[in-house]
PDB file of C-alpha atoms in Angstrom:
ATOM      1  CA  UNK A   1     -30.533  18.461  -4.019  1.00 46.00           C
ATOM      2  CA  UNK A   2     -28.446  17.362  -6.910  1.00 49.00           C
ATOM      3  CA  UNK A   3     -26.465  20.656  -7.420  1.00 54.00           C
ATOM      4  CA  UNK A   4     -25.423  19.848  -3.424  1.00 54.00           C
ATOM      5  CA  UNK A   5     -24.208  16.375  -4.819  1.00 50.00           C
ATOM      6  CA  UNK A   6     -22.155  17.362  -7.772  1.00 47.00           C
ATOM      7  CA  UNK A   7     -19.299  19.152  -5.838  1.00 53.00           C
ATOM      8  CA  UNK A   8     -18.694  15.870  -3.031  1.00 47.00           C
ATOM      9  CA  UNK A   9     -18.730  13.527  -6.046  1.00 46.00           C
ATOM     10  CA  UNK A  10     -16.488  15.611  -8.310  1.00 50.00           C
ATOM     11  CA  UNK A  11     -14.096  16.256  -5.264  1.00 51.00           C
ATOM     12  CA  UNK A  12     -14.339  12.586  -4.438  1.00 49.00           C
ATOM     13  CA  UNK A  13     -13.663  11.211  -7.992  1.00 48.00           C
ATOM     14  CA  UNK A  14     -10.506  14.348  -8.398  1.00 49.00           C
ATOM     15  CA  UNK A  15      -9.161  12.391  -4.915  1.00 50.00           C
ATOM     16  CA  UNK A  16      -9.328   8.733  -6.221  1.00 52.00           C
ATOM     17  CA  UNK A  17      -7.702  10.096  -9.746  1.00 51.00           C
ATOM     18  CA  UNK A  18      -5.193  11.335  -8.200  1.00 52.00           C
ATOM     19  CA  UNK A  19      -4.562   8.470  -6.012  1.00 57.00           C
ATOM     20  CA  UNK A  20      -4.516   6.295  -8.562  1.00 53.00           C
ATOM     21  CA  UNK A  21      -2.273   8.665 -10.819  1.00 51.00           C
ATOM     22  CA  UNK A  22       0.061   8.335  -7.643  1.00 52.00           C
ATOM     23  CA  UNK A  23      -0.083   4.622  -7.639  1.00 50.00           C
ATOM     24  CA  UNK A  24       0.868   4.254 -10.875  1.00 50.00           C
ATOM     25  CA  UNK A  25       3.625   6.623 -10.964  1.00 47.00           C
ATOM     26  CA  UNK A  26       4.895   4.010  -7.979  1.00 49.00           C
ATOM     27  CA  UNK A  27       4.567   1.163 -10.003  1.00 49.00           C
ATOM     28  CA  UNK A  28       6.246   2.960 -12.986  1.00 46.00           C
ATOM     29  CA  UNK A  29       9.284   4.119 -10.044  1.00 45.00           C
ATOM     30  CA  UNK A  30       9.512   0.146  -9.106  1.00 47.00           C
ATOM     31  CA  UNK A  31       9.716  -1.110 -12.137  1.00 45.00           C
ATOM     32  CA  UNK A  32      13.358   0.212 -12.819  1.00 41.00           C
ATOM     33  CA  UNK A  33      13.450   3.735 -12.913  1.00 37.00           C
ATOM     34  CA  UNK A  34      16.674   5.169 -12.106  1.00 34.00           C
ATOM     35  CA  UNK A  35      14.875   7.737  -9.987  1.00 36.00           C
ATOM     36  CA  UNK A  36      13.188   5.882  -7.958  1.00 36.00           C
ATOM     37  CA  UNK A  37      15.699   4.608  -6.139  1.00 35.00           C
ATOM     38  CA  UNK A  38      15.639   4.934  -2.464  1.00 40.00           C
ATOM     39  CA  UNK A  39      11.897   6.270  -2.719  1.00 40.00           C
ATOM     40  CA  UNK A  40      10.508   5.562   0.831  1.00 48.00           C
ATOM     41  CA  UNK A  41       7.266   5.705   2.287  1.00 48.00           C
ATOM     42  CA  UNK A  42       6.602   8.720   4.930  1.00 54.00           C
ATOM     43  CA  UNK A  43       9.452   8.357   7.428  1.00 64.00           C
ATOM     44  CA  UNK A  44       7.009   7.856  10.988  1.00 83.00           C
ATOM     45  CA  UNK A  45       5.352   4.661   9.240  1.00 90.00           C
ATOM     46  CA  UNK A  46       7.014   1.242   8.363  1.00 93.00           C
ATOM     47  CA  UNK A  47       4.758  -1.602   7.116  1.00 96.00           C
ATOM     48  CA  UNK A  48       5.469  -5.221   8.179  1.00 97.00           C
ATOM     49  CA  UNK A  49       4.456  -9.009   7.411  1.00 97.00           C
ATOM     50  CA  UNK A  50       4.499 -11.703  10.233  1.00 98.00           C
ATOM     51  CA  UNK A  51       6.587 -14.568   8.930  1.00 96.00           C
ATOM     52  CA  UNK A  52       7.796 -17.629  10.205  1.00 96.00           C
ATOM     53  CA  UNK A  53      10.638 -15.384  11.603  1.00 97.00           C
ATOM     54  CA  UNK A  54       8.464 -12.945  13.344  1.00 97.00           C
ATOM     55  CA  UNK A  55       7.463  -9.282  12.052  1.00 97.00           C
ATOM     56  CA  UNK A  56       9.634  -8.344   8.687  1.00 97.00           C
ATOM     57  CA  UNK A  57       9.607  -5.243   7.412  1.00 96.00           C
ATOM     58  CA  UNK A  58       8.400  -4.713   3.811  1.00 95.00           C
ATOM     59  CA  UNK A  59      11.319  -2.960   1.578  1.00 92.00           C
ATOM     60  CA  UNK A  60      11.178   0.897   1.015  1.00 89.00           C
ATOM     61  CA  UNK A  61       9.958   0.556  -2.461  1.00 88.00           C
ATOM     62  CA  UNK A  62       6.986  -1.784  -1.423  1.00 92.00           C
ATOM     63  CA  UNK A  63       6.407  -0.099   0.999  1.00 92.00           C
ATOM     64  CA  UNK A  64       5.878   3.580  -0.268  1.00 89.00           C
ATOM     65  CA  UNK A  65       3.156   1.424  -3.004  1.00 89.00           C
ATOM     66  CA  UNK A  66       1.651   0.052   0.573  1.00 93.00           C
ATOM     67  CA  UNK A  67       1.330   3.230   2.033  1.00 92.00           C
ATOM     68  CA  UNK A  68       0.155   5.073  -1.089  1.00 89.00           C
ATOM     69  CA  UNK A  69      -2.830   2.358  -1.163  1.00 91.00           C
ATOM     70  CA  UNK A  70      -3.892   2.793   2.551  1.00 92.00           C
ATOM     71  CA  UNK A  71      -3.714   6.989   2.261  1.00 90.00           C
ATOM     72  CA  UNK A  72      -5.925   6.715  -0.765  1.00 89.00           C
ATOM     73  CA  UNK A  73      -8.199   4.771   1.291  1.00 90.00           C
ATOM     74  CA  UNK A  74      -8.098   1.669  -0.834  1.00 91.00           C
ATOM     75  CA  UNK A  75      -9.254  -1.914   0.510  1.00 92.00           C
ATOM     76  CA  UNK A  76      -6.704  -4.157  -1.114  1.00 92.00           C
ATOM     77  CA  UNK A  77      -3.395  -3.561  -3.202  1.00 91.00           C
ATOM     78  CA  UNK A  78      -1.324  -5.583  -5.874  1.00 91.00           C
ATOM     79  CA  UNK A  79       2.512  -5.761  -5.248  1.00 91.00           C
ATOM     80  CA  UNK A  80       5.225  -8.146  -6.132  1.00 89.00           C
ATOM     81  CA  UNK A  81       8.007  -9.653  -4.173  1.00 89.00           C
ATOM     82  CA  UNK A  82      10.743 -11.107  -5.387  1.00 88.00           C
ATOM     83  CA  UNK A  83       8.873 -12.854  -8.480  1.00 88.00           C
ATOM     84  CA  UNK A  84       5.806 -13.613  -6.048  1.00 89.00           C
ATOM     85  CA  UNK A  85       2.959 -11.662  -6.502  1.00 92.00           C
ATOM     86  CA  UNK A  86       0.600 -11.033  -3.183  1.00 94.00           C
ATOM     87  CA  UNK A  87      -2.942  -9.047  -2.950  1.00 94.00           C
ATOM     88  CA  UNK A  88      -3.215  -6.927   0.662  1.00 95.00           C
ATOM     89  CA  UNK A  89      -6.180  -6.746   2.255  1.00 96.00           C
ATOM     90  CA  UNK A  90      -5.996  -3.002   4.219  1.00 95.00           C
ATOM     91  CA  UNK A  91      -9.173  -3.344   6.090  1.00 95.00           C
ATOM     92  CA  UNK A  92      -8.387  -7.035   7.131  1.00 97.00           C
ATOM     93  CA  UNK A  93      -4.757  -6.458   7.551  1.00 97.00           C
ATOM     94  CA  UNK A  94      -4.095  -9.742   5.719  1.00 97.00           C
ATOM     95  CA  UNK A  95      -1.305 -10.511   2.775  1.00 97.00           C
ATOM     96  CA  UNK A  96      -2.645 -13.043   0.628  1.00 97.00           C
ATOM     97  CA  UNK A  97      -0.880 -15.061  -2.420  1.00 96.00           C
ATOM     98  CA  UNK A  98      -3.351 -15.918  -5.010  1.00 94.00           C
ATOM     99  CA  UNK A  99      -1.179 -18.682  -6.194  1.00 93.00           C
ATOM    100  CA  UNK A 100      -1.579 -20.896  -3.189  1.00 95.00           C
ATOM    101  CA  UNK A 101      -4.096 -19.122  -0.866  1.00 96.00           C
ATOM    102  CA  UNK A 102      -1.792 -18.510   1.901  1.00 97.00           C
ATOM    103  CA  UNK A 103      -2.654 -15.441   3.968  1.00 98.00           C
ATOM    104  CA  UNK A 104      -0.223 -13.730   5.975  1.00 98.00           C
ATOM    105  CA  UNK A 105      -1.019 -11.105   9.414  1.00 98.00           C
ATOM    106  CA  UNK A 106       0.237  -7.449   7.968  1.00 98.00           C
ATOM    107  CA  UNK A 107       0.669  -4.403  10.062  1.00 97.00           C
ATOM    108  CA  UNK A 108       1.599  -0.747  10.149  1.00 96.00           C
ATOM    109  CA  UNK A 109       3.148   0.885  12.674  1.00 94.00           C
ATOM    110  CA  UNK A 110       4.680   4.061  13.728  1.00 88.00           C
ATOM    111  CA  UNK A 111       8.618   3.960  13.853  1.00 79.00           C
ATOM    112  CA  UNK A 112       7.967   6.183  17.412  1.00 70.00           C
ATOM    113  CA  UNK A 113       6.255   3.167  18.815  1.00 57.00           C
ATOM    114  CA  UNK A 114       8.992   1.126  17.319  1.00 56.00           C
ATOM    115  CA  UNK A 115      11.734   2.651  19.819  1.00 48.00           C
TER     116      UNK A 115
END
């Protein structure tokens, strides 16, 4: 019945609000705020982009927006790296530049599986 409905939707729209109320705040923190310096993304989980070089890690500030993205359960997410800009796929674990179509392997991994 509908009134069994209202409560799941409302509790899932109050979750994605807030998600993206926390995503923004991130993008506010990495666009210069002084008090975002040295945010970091939960301290078990670093995520990483395969590049020519082998597996590089994504800065802290990038990150904590990554991380943020794949808690809230989203599929892709917008970030920016040094003047590039790059859309991550979640579910296909891919970075992509929009630009010039080149798609990158992402992963994340546990630092305890790191050691």
């Amino acid at each position: 019945s509908l009134s069994r409905l209202v409560p799941v939707v409302m509790e899932q729209f109050t979750r994605c609000y807030e998600c993206a109320a926390g995503t923004w705040k991130l993008l506010w923190l990495l666009q210069g705020s002084s008090q975002t310096r040295g945010a970091k993304p939960q301290d078990d989980v670093i995520w990483q982009v395969l590049t020519n070089k082998g597996w590089q890690k994504y800065s802290d500030g990038v990150a904590a927006l990554v991380e943020e993205a794949y808690e809230c359960e989203q599929d892709l997410c917008q970030i920016v790296i040094d003047g590039w800009s790059y859309t991550l796929d979640l579910k296909r674990s891919l970075q992509r530049n929009p630009t010039t179509g080149k798609e990158r392997a992402i992963r994340r991994v546990l630092r305890a599986s790191q050691k």
